[in-house]
């Protein structure tokens, strides 16, 4: 019975999750209440290491309790400048992320559980026991022999039943008279009362003149009310059990995983490489209430980008041709890791990110799942932002009736949050063809300029040169002075030599990470300058004070070698 | 007799004129060829030299300076029609971000010496020189 009750406690905790969903996080909460007689296991056994005895003595607590638990999944998405770009449950179109670039992801989960304990009363049950004693009362009259025999005395009493045993024993018959005594425990109970101890107690309590009849006793259950410090001890025991329950719940709920739309080229699915870092269980348990919680942060420990191919990989140590992308700190102080958006995603294809529970034991029941779906539908929200089917072969459509049918009467759900991130394609040139977007070349173009008046018609704000055009600092690039300083020079006397160099133009194998090209040295091109950035580096990421992702290799990789020609 | 000399004179003048026309035709054709080679090679080399890693990290367009020099040199030499050409390619101001190049092509394959009647001045060499400054910009 007690074990069964214990099992119910944990089942209640898990099954009683009722959701209250807030903006951009899942707040999954539930509560259950209970109480009554013997609702908690207070221990058992014969006193070996337990404060209470169940065999011969036990407490019957009565109490009311409420257990509440919730799981909150939350994330923030940051732009390159550390601004949180989630507005409500969406990312605004004007915060669209450039295809190929990155977003900062801070994903956390809070597991919390608490209890309240009220109306604690208790009774104590134990066995009182009756000992049997005997004494020699002399001989009985013959008329009383029968009566004595009824009392199990050897000999004969032939003349009727005596008024009491003492009368019986006035006669010469050697009768044995017995006396009963009830021993009621009192005072503090510190150990179980086993049969041996009862036997010893009976011997100890033997009345004068009587002989204890060894092992001859009976027992009855006796109940009394408990109060004072004894009741406080019981409260503490119940509190400890409730505290254990919420602590176990908080510590056992982790292992979430981030999923997102994968791409064959950029980058591969990173879901298996995300790890959770628990903050440790916090909170406290007091006599009438308690709360325990733990925060988990889901992080990507390693993000690497190949400097020459720009391919991004997650979850392994970066090699020599890769930059290690360190976690960043957002403006709000949160730590985030970098997720690189596929480069070839079209602006019509939103990037779908989802954070979902990866633990089957934490699946929500069919009833709770449907409850969430209805609640969110009634509120005009898309429940897919908060839950997803536990069965991954099922995909919710967002239509309530359709999805309820899909879920059936047995389908379960996982807690999840998801978001669609609007994308703007700035690398490839998109054209509309029969209502669909297609790539046609790059989004940038070549244009010859007159160095004395490079932009006679002005520039739009999206132009790469807009900032230059409006730079009044006087330190900007002097285009009018374009031909004053030679930077490289080659005399091509034999075209065939260079033509024999057979390599794809997009092959960057001759490039060193510091931006230096061995082709220039190999084909006698005179270099008059060493003023260029390492690969992957530029003004935006070479300075730790810059607001965009700083790469320390952009400083350490800088080419400082000599030039091969004069001043030019 | 007089008409005979006149005819010969006309023929000589015609031949001289044709020579002049052919000369300038070659100069202009070479010049035009060099210019378009320059333009096309520059455009291709600039786009091929985009540092995609930098774009992925910052969202900004950057061109690798040394990659551009390699690609332009290769492209220009591979598209020149004169097998044993004698060119000088001079690179000047190259901006990686925003991308901009300035360069000069000196075609020494088709240079001409122009002599004056004053021997103390000597000859003046006329070379076909093309120079170009170009940028990359974005459509939107």
XYZ file of C-alpha atoms in Angstrom, chain A residues 15-549:
535
model
C 1.096 13.465 -15.418
C -0.316 16.546 -13.823
C 1.430 18.978 -16.166
C -0.973 21.635 -17.186
C 0.245 24.285 -19.510
C 0.230 27.992 -19.252
C 2.054 29.273 -22.270
C 3.567 32.705 -22.405
C 5.173 34.664 -25.100
C 7.997 32.801 -26.767
C 8.450 30.201 -24.151
C 6.637 27.145 -23.145
C 5.433 27.303 -19.633
C 4.236 23.840 -18.890
C 2.875 23.583 -15.439
C 0.758 21.214 -13.537
C -0.379 20.644 -10.073
C -1.754 17.847 -8.081
C -2.988 17.752 -4.565
C -3.455 14.976 -2.117
C -3.627 14.014 1.445
C -5.477 11.704 3.718
C -4.557 8.803 5.830
C -1.277 7.090 5.186
C -0.706 8.954 1.922
C 3.004 9.045 2.342
C 5.369 6.276 3.034
C 6.904 7.082 6.354
C 9.243 4.185 6.451
C 8.931 0.588 7.437
C 10.676 -2.452 8.714
C 11.604 -3.466 12.201
C 13.426 -0.445 13.304
C 16.568 -0.970 11.357
C 17.634 2.534 10.610
C 14.118 3.937 10.645
C 12.754 6.448 13.062
C 9.332 4.891 12.981
C 8.066 1.389 13.332
C 5.376 -0.005 11.176
C 5.138 -3.529 12.411
C 4.202 -2.787 15.934
C 3.739 0.949 15.882
C 3.094 3.553 13.211
C 1.727 6.996 12.510
C -1.276 7.805 10.428
C -0.715 11.306 9.101
C -3.484 13.247 7.465
C -2.572 16.222 5.364
C -3.260 18.169 2.208
C -0.579 18.979 -0.302
C -0.299 20.564 -3.697
C 2.464 19.795 -6.132
C 3.076 22.125 -9.028
C 5.622 21.723 -11.745
C 6.468 23.538 -14.911
C 8.869 23.354 -17.783
C 9.774 26.549 -19.543
C 11.614 26.508 -22.826
C 12.886 29.859 -23.892
C 15.247 31.233 -26.420
C 16.517 34.466 -27.754
C 17.694 35.066 -31.280
C 20.278 37.783 -31.761
C 21.452 39.637 -34.801
C 25.098 40.298 -35.536
C 25.080 43.296 -33.251
C 23.748 41.391 -30.251
C 20.202 42.723 -30.477
C 17.403 40.345 -29.611
C 15.283 40.263 -32.751
C 12.345 38.251 -31.492
C 9.299 40.441 -31.272
C 6.584 38.523 -29.505
C 6.614 35.125 -31.121
C 8.011 36.287 -34.426
C 10.922 37.996 -36.015
C 9.913 41.096 -37.885
C 10.486 41.197 -41.625
C 12.766 44.169 -41.224
C 14.957 42.019 -39.004
C 15.296 39.426 -41.732
C 18.574 37.571 -41.570
C 20.931 37.549 -44.521
C 21.264 34.123 -46.064
C 24.683 32.703 -45.328
C 25.317 34.787 -42.256
C 24.697 33.851 -38.675
C 22.327 34.436 -35.828
C 23.088 34.169 -32.152
C 21.074 31.551 -30.304
C 20.539 31.466 -26.578
C 18.306 28.540 -25.632
C 17.407 27.804 -22.051
C 15.087 25.581 -20.161
C 13.839 26.044 -16.637
C 12.518 23.053 -14.788
C 10.672 23.983 -11.636
C 8.504 22.229 -9.087
C 7.028 23.318 -5.798
C 4.718 22.082 -3.099
C 2.468 23.370 -0.364
C 1.652 21.308 2.683
C -1.337 22.099 4.904
C -3.644 20.602 7.520
C -1.242 18.071 8.915
C -2.634 15.885 11.686
C -1.630 12.421 12.777
C -2.553 9.553 14.972
C -0.261 6.923 16.322
C -1.218 3.294 16.157
C 0.496 0.600 18.127
C -0.148 -2.665 19.771
C -0.956 -2.921 23.427
C -0.395 -6.438 24.605
C -1.819 -8.710 27.247
C 0.523 -10.874 29.222
C -0.539 -13.978 31.053
C 0.800 -14.911 34.431
C 0.213 -17.842 36.684
C 0.502 -18.467 40.409
C 0.150 -21.451 42.715
C -3.147 -21.080 44.666
C -3.261 -24.351 46.491
C -5.764 -27.138 46.110
C -9.369 -26.745 45.001
C -12.411 -28.388 46.397
C -13.579 -31.370 44.523
C -16.746 -29.531 43.536
C -14.651 -26.884 41.883
C -12.408 -29.166 39.977
C -14.343 -28.821 36.789
C -14.164 -25.062 36.884
C -10.471 -25.202 37.436
C -10.165 -27.488 34.494
C -11.852 -24.880 32.353
C -9.008 -22.616 33.191
C -6.562 -25.194 32.029
C -5.555 -26.316 35.475
C -4.575 -29.858 36.051
C -6.652 -31.735 38.658
C -10.409 -31.980 39.257
C -13.096 -29.617 40.609
C -16.330 -31.593 40.763
C -18.786 -29.395 42.608
C -19.744 -26.608 40.253
C -18.343 -23.337 39.114
C -16.745 -21.150 41.784
C -17.643 -17.461 41.901
C -14.128 -16.588 41.042
C -10.856 -18.212 40.553
C -9.690 -17.456 44.070
C -12.564 -19.501 45.436
C -11.583 -22.316 43.220
C -8.161 -22.259 44.651
C -9.117 -22.453 48.283
C -9.311 -26.177 47.980
C -6.616 -28.646 48.211
C -6.452 -29.143 44.568
C -3.319 -27.821 43.155
C -4.736 -25.273 40.837
C -3.005 -22.502 38.981
C -4.665 -19.112 38.877
C -3.750 -16.715 36.136
C -3.984 -12.995 35.880
C -4.143 -10.802 32.820
C -2.331 -7.490 32.536
C -2.495 -4.972 29.709
C 0.658 -3.042 29.063
C 0.166 0.224 27.215
C 3.156 1.934 25.744
C 3.714 5.492 26.698
C 6.407 8.069 26.273
C 8.703 8.395 23.335
C 8.940 5.447 21.086
C 12.386 4.829 19.862
C 12.310 1.337 18.496
C 10.022 -1.275 17.134
C 8.398 -3.637 19.485
C 9.109 -7.084 18.229
C 7.873 -10.264 19.817
C 11.062 -10.743 21.755
C 10.827 -7.318 23.282
C 7.180 -7.874 24.190
C 8.142 -11.097 25.854
C 10.856 -9.310 27.782
C 8.462 -6.573 28.764
C 5.939 -9.056 30.044
C 8.597 -10.658 32.161
C 9.657 -7.294 33.432
C 6.098 -6.425 34.419
C 5.370 -9.705 36.151
C 3.232 -9.040 39.276
C 4.512 -10.249 42.582
C 3.658 -13.828 43.282
C 2.902 -14.660 39.717
C 4.877 -16.581 37.184
C 4.965 -15.311 33.682
C 3.775 -17.817 31.240
C 6.419 -17.506 28.641
C 5.206 -16.464 25.175
C 1.610 -16.373 26.269
C 0.303 -12.966 25.267
C -2.132 -11.373 22.899
C -2.154 -7.932 21.281
C -4.631 -5.233 20.339
C -4.290 -2.124 18.161
C -4.429 1.107 20.062
C -4.651 4.578 18.496
C -3.939 7.979 19.945
C -3.650 11.543 18.587
C -0.216 13.014 18.046
C 0.728 16.627 18.689
C 3.577 18.867 19.756
C 7.091 18.062 18.730
C 6.008 14.604 17.705
C 3.645 16.119 15.137
C 6.378 18.477 13.975
C 8.582 15.510 13.337
C 5.865 14.009 11.199
C 5.487 17.288 9.306
C 9.191 17.304 8.643
C 9.072 13.801 7.350
C 6.260 14.614 4.958
C 8.090 17.757 3.938
C 11.230 15.772 3.227
C 9.324 13.361 1.050
C 7.715 16.161 -0.915
C 11.053 17.886 -1.207
C 12.620 14.705 -2.551
C 9.828 14.401 -5.050
C 10.251 17.887 -6.493
C 14.040 17.584 -6.392
C 13.914 14.374 -8.383
C 11.583 15.964 -10.874
C 13.815 18.956 -11.366
C 16.959 16.895 -11.743
C 15.530 14.356 -14.141
C 14.214 16.681 -16.809
C 16.877 17.674 -19.265
C 18.116 16.598 -22.652
C 16.472 18.925 -25.088
C 17.671 19.198 -28.627
C 17.607 21.879 -31.254
C 16.409 20.943 -34.685
C 16.224 23.042 -37.768
C 15.773 22.813 -41.463
C 18.823 21.061 -42.727
C 20.671 21.659 -45.907
C 22.929 19.388 -47.893
C 25.543 22.046 -48.452
C 25.405 24.521 -45.622
C 25.664 23.500 -42.733
C 24.795 19.999 -41.598
C 22.329 19.326 -38.818
C 23.809 20.406 -35.538
C 21.192 18.912 -33.302
C 23.370 16.099 -32.046
C 26.129 18.407 -30.953
C 24.173 20.610 -28.610
C 24.796 19.984 -24.971
C 22.973 21.205 -21.933
C 24.663 22.864 -19.042
C 22.675 22.722 -15.837
C 23.025 25.476 -13.297
C 22.542 23.054 -10.433
C 19.386 22.638 -8.397
C 18.387 25.713 -6.487
C 15.566 26.542 -4.139
C 14.595 25.426 -0.652
C 12.069 23.324 1.171
C 10.282 24.593 4.243
C 7.636 23.057 6.439
C 4.636 24.413 4.584
C 5.984 25.096 1.115
C 9.020 24.550 -1.020
C 10.356 25.206 -4.480
C 13.152 23.640 -6.480
C 14.292 24.662 -9.920
C 17.155 24.241 -12.303
C 18.136 26.211 -15.355
C 19.628 24.466 -18.336
C 21.440 26.290 -21.056
C 21.737 24.598 -24.417
C 24.983 25.443 -26.054
C 26.941 24.518 -29.130
C 30.422 23.883 -27.786
C 32.269 24.068 -31.085
C 31.437 25.984 -34.228
C 34.024 26.010 -36.989
C 34.077 27.754 -40.344
C 36.533 26.772 -43.029
C 38.385 29.883 -44.085
C 38.729 28.919 -47.735
C 35.515 27.033 -48.402
C 33.365 28.801 -45.790
C 31.790 25.490 -44.853
C 30.489 25.457 -41.303
C 30.661 22.446 -39.029
C 29.529 21.939 -35.474
C 30.557 19.827 -32.571
C 34.167 18.988 -33.277
C 37.512 20.574 -32.735
C 38.401 23.049 -35.450
C 41.361 22.278 -37.679
C 44.066 24.592 -38.966
C 42.033 25.845 -41.919
C 39.135 26.861 -39.734
C 38.185 29.677 -37.482
C 36.832 28.708 -34.101
C 33.740 30.767 -33.526
C 33.662 31.624 -29.866
C 30.353 32.119 -28.103
C 29.264 35.729 -28.030
C 27.732 37.975 -25.409
C 24.552 39.790 -26.388
C 23.632 43.286 -25.351
C 21.346 41.889 -22.690
C 24.247 39.959 -21.198
C 23.167 36.528 -22.382
C 25.692 34.175 -23.873
C 24.840 32.922 -27.340
C 26.296 30.537 -29.854
C 26.363 30.988 -33.603
C 24.051 29.302 -36.007
C 24.949 29.882 -39.641
C 22.028 30.243 -41.983
C 22.406 28.335 -45.248
C 23.847 30.531 -47.973
C 21.590 29.208 -50.699
C 18.272 29.636 -48.937
C 15.745 31.718 -50.863
C 14.045 34.735 -49.430
C 10.697 33.005 -49.824
C 11.842 30.117 -47.674
C 11.735 31.026 -44.024
C 14.288 29.369 -41.825
C 12.498 27.127 -39.375
C 14.118 26.546 -36.012
C 12.694 24.295 -33.362
C 13.753 23.417 -29.849
C 12.154 20.177 -28.774
C 12.300 17.812 -25.857
C 14.389 14.768 -26.599
C 13.269 12.708 -23.646
C 10.437 10.251 -24.166
C 9.831 10.060 -20.438
C 8.764 13.685 -20.472
C 6.194 13.317 -23.214
C 2.882 14.940 -22.523
C -0.164 12.748 -22.363
C -2.781 12.713 -25.060
C -5.155 14.617 -22.806
C -2.706 17.364 -21.965
C -1.606 17.628 -25.554
C -5.141 18.154 -26.769
C -5.741 20.606 -23.980
C -2.830 22.722 -25.140
C -3.961 22.574 -28.743
C -7.414 23.761 -27.837
C -6.196 26.441 -25.480
C -3.841 27.902 -28.048
C -6.337 27.623 -30.857
C -8.939 29.437 -28.783
C -6.363 32.118 -28.054
C -5.667 32.506 -31.761
C -2.146 31.184 -31.449
C -0.356 28.485 -33.337
C 0.164 25.597 -30.953
C 2.983 24.331 -33.142
C 5.130 26.995 -31.588
C 4.853 25.196 -28.279
C 4.360 21.491 -28.825
C 5.156 18.906 -31.445
C 4.048 15.294 -31.839
C 6.131 12.761 -29.973
C 5.821 10.544 -33.002
C 8.163 12.165 -35.480
C 6.370 10.580 -38.409
C 3.489 12.912 -37.694
C 3.646 16.571 -38.552
C 1.117 19.057 -37.317
C -0.445 21.195 -40.015
C -1.662 23.939 -37.720
C -5.287 23.109 -38.446
C -6.849 22.075 -35.154
C -9.327 19.504 -36.434
C -6.820 17.912 -38.773
C -4.139 17.661 -36.144
C -6.489 16.311 -33.478
C -7.401 13.549 -35.890
C -3.744 12.906 -36.612
C -2.943 12.686 -32.952
C -5.710 10.177 -32.271
C -6.533 8.969 -28.825
C -3.096 7.736 -27.935
C -0.698 10.189 -29.487
C 1.559 12.138 -27.180
C 3.399 15.402 -27.499
C 6.728 16.886 -26.653
C 7.324 20.331 -25.314
C 8.899 22.461 -27.984
C 9.251 25.961 -29.231
C 9.778 26.970 -32.786
C 10.163 30.045 -34.875
C 10.255 31.016 -38.500
C 13.064 33.381 -39.300
C 12.554 35.587 -42.340
C 15.467 35.483 -44.735
C 16.768 38.029 -47.191
C 18.968 36.739 -49.955
C 21.802 39.205 -50.495
C 24.421 36.942 -51.977
C 22.692 35.413 -54.961
C 20.557 37.374 -57.361
C 16.976 36.213 -57.198
C 14.571 36.475 -60.095
C 10.880 35.695 -60.265
C 10.051 32.929 -62.667
C 6.473 31.752 -62.859
C 5.861 32.987 -59.353
C 8.860 31.267 -57.818
C 12.243 32.617 -56.877
C 15.243 31.369 -58.772
C 18.891 32.225 -58.513
C 20.548 33.964 -61.405
C 24.122 34.923 -60.754
C 25.188 36.962 -57.790
C 23.556 39.896 -56.139
C 26.566 42.083 -56.784
C 27.721 43.522 -60.049
C 30.729 45.086 -61.631
C 30.786 48.677 -62.705
C 33.608 50.764 -64.202
C 33.877 54.189 -62.639
C 35.326 57.542 -63.453
C 37.701 58.122 -60.576
C 37.116 61.864 -60.715
C 33.379 61.398 -60.292
C 32.641 57.804 -59.370
C 28.972 58.139 -58.504
C 27.470 60.955 -60.537
C 23.910 59.785 -59.892
C 24.292 59.227 -56.183
C 23.745 55.909 -54.436
C 20.936 54.078 -52.733
C 21.260 53.193 -49.087
C 21.781 49.527 -49.905
C 24.881 50.308 -51.968
C 28.205 48.994 -50.763
C 29.562 52.479 -51.348
C 26.837 54.428 -49.604
C 28.799 54.659 -46.386
C 31.893 55.747 -48.278
C 29.954 58.400 -50.154
C 28.621 59.871 -46.937
C 31.828 59.578 -44.973
C 32.889 63.102 -44.077
C 35.777 62.049 -41.885
C 38.419 62.730 -44.502
C 40.008 59.355 -43.809
C 38.140 57.460 -46.444
C 39.618 55.859 -49.513
C 40.736 58.547 -51.983
C 39.424 57.232 -55.264
C 40.621 60.255 -57.205
C 44.133 59.230 -56.270
C 43.722 55.722 -57.613
C 46.736 55.685 -59.908
C 49.287 57.342 -57.724
C 50.726 54.228 -56.119
C 51.485 50.965 -57.814
C 50.701 47.888 -55.752
C 51.533 44.991 -58.080
C 53.222 44.714 -61.433
C 53.967 41.981 -63.910
C 55.649 41.923 -67.273
C 53.948 39.240 -69.251
C 56.504 38.294 -71.839
C 55.378 34.769 -72.334
C 51.688 34.179 -72.106
C 52.060 30.443 -72.433
C 53.747 30.060 -69.066
C 50.753 31.433 -67.232
C 48.301 29.692 -69.500
C 49.822 26.397 -68.506
C 48.802 27.045 -64.925
C 45.783 24.837 -64.816
C 43.511 25.449 -61.901
C 39.982 26.583 -61.366
C 39.636 30.277 -60.755
C 37.683 29.585 -57.604
C 40.375 27.309 -56.259
C 41.843 29.050 -53.238
C 44.616 26.522 -52.683
C 47.374 29.018 -53.456
C 46.043 31.369 -50.820
C 47.555 31.407 -47.381
C 45.363 32.138 -44.403
C 47.131 35.461 -44.002
C 45.795 36.546 -47.389
C 49.066 36.076 -49.247
C 48.951 34.313 -52.579
C 51.853 32.049 -53.593
C 50.857 32.434 -57.241
C 52.116 35.995 -57.113
C 55.532 34.843 -55.989
C 55.648 31.869 -58.324
C 54.931 33.925 -61.452
C 57.204 36.857 -60.756
C 54.547 39.381 -59.978
C 56.148 42.233 -58.131
C 54.365 42.990 -54.871
C 54.723 46.552 -53.636
C 52.343 46.223 -50.746
C 51.516 44.027 -47.814
C 48.404 45.953 -46.945
C 45.703 43.350 -47.174
C 43.594 41.381 -44.728
C 43.913 37.725 -43.852
C 41.297 35.495 -45.428
C 37.925 35.777 -43.773
C 38.962 39.021 -42.214
C 38.234 42.645 -42.815
C 37.477 45.849 -41.042
C 34.375 44.421 -39.426
C 35.937 41.521 -37.600
C 39.575 42.418 -37.067
C 39.105 44.647 -34.096
C 37.935 43.377 -30.719
C 36.056 46.620 -30.207
C 33.965 46.022 -33.305
C 30.371 45.151 -32.781
C 30.354 42.333 -35.285
C 31.912 38.972 -34.532
